[in-house]
PDB file of C-alpha atoms in Angstrom:
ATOM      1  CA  UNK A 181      75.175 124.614 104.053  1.00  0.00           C
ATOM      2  CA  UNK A 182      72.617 122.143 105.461  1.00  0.00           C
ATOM      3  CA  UNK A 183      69.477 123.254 107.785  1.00  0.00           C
ATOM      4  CA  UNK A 184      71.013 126.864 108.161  1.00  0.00           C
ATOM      5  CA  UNK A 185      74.732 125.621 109.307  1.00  0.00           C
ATOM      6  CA  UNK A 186      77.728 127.052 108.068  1.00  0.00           C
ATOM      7  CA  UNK A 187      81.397 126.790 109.391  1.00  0.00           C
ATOM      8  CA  UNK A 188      81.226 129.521 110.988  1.00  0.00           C
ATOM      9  CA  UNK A 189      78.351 128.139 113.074  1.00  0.00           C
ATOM     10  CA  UNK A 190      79.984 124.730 113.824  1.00  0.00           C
ATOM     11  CA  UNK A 191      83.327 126.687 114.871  1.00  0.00           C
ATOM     12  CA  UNK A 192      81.333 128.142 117.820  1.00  0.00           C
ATOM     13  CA  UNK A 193      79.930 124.989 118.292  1.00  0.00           C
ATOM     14  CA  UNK A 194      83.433 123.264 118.645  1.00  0.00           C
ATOM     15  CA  UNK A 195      84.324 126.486 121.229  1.00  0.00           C
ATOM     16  CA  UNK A 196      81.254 125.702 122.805  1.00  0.00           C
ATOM     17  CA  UNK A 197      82.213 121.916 123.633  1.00  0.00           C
ATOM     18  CA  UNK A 198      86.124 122.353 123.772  1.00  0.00           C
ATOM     19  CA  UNK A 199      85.599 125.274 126.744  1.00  0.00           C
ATOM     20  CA  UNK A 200      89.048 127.683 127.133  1.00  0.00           C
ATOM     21  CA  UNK A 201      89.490 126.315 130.611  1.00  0.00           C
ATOM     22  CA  UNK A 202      90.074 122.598 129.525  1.00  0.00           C
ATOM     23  CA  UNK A 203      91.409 122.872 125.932  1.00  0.00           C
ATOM     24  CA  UNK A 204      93.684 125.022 123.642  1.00  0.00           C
ATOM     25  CA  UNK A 205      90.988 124.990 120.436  1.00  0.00           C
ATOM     26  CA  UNK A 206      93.032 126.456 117.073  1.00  0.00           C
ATOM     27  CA  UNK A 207      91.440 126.698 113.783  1.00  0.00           C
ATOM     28  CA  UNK A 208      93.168 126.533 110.399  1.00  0.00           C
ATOM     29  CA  UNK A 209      96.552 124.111 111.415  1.00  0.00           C
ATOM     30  CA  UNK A 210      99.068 123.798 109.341  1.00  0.00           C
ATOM     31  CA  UNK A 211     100.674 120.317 109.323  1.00  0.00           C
ATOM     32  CA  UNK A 212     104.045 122.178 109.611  1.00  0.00           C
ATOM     33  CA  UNK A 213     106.004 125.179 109.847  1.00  0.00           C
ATOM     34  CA  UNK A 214     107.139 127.501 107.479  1.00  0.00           C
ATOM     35  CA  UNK A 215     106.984 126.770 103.865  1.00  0.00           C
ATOM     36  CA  UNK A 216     107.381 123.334 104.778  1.00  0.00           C
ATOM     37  CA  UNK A 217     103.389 122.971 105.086  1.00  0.00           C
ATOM     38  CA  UNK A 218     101.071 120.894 102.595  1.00  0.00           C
ATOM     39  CA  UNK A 219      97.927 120.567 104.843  1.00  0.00           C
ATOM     40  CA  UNK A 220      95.098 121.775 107.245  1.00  0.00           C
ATOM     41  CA  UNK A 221      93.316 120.464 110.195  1.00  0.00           C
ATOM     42  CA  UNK A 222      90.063 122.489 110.493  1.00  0.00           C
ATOM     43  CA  UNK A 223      90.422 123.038 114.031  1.00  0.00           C
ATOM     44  CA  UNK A 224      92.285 120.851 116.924  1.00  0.00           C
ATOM     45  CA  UNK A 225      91.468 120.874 120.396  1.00  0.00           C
ATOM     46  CA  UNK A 226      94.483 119.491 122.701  1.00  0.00           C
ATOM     47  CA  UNK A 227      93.321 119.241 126.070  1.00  0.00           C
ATOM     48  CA  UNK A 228      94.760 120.900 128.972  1.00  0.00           C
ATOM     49  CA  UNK A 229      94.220 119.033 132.144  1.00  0.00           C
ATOM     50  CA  UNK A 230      96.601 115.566 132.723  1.00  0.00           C
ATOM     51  CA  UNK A 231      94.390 114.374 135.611  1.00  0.00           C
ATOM     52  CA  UNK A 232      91.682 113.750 132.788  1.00  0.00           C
ATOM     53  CA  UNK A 233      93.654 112.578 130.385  1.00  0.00           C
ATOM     54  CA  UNK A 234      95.488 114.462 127.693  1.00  0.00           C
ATOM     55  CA  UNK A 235      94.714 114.277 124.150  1.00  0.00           C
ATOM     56  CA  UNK A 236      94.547 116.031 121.180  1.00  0.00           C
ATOM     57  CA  UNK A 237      91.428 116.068 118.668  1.00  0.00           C
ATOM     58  CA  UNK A 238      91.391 116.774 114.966  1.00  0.00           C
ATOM     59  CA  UNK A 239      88.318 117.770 113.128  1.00  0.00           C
ATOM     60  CA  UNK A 240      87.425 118.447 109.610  1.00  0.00           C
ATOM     61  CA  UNK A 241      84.694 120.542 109.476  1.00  0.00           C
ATOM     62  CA  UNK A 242      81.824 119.634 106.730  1.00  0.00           C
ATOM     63  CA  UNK A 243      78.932 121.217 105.869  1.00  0.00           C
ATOM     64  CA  UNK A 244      77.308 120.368 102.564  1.00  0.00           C
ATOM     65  CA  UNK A 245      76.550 117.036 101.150  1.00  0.00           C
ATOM     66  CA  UNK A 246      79.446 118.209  97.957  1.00  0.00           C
ATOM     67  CA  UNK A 247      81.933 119.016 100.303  1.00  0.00           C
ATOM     68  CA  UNK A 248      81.721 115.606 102.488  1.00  0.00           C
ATOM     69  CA  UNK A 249      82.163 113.541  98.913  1.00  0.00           C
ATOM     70  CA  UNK A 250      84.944 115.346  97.939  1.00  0.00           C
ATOM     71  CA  UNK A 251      86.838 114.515 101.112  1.00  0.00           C
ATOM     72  CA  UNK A 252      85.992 111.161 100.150  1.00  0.00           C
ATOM     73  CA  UNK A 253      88.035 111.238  97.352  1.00  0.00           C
ATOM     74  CA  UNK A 254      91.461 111.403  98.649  1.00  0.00           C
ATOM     75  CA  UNK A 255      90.950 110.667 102.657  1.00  0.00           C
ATOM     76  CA  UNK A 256      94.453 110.437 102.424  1.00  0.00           C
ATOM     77  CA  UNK A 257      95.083 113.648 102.334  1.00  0.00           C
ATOM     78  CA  UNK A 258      93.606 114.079 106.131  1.00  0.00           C
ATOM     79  CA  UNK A 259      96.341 111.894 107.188  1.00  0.00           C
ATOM     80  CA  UNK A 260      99.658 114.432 107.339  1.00  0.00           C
ATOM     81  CA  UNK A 261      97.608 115.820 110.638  1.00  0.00           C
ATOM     82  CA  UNK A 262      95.290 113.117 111.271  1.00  0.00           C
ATOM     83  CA  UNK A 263      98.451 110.511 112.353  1.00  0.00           C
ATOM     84  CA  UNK A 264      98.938 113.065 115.213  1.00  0.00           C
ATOM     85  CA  UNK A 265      96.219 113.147 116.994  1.00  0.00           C
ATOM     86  CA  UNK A 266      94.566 110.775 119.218  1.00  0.00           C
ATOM     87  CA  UNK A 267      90.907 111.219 117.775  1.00  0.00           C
ATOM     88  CA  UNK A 268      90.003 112.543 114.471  1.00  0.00           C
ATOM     89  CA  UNK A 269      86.826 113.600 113.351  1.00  0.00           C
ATOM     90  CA  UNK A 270      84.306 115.604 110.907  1.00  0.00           C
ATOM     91  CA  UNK A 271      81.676 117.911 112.728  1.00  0.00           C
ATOM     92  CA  UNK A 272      78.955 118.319 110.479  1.00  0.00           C
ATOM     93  CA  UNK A 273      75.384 118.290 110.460  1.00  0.00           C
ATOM     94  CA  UNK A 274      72.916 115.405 109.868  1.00  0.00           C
ATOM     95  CA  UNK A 275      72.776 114.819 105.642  1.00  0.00           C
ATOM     96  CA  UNK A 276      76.313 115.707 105.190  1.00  0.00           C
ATOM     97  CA  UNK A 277      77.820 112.323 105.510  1.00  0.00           C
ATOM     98  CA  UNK A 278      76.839 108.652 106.099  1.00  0.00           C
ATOM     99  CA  UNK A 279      78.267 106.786 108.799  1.00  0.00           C
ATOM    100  CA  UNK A 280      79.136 103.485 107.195  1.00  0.00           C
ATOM    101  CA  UNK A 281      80.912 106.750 104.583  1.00  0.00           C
ATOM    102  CA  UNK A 282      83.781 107.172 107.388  1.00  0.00           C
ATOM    103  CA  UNK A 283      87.210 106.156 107.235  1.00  0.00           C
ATOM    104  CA  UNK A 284      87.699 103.618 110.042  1.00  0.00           C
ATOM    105  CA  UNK A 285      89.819 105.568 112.307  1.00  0.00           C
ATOM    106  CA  UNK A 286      87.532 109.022 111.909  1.00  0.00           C
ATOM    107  CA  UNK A 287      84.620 109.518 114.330  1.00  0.00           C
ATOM    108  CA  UNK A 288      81.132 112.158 113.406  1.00  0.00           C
ATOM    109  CA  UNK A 289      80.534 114.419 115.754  1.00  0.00           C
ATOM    110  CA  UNK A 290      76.773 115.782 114.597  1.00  0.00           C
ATOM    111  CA  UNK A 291      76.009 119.144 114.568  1.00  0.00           C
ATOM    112  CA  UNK A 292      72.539 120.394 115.556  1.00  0.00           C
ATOM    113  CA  UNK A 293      71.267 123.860 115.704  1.00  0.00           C
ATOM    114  CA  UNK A 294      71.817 123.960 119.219  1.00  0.00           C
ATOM    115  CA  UNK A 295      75.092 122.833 119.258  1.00  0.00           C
ATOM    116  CA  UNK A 296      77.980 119.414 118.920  1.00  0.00           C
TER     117      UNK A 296
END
């Protein structure tokens, strides 16, 4: 945990920015059905309104320094869920991760204690 965040905190913070009204937010997604499932998205937010484009957002949610290099192991792994969605990205707090660290097609969105 990094400056008092935990997951729990940056969950709220994701319900925070991805607002009931304009996006279905899930937590814990399976990258299939059934048994048939081998990985998790941390949460994904699929928007809800066409007129402003729809799209669907994976995160990965990191918050300690350990977790973040771990990850960095095997990106790979990210990619059963990752390949569906239009934007992928870790939500974590300032520490966790370097930018020049990301995968080219994953975005940071920071976490501060006030929020994404």
């Amino acid at each position: 945990m990094t400056g008092g965040i935990d997951a729990a905190f940056v969950r709220e913070a994701l319900r925070r920015r991805h607002p009931a009204q304009e996006y279905a937010l899930f937590f814990e997604v399976a990258d299939a059905t059934g048994a048939r499932h081998t990985r998790w998205a941390d949460a994904i937010a699929m928007s809800l309104w066409p007129s402003r484009g729809l799209v669907l957002h994976g995160f990965e949610i990191k918050v300690t320094r350990h977790d973040w290099l771990r990850e960095l192991e095997n990106p790979a792994k990210a990619e059963a869920i990752a390949r569906r969605c239009d934007f992928w990205w870790v939500a974590a707090p300032a520490g966790v991760l370097h930018e020049d660290e990301l995968p080219a097609t994953w975005g940071h969105q920071r976490v501060h204690p006030d929020g994404l």
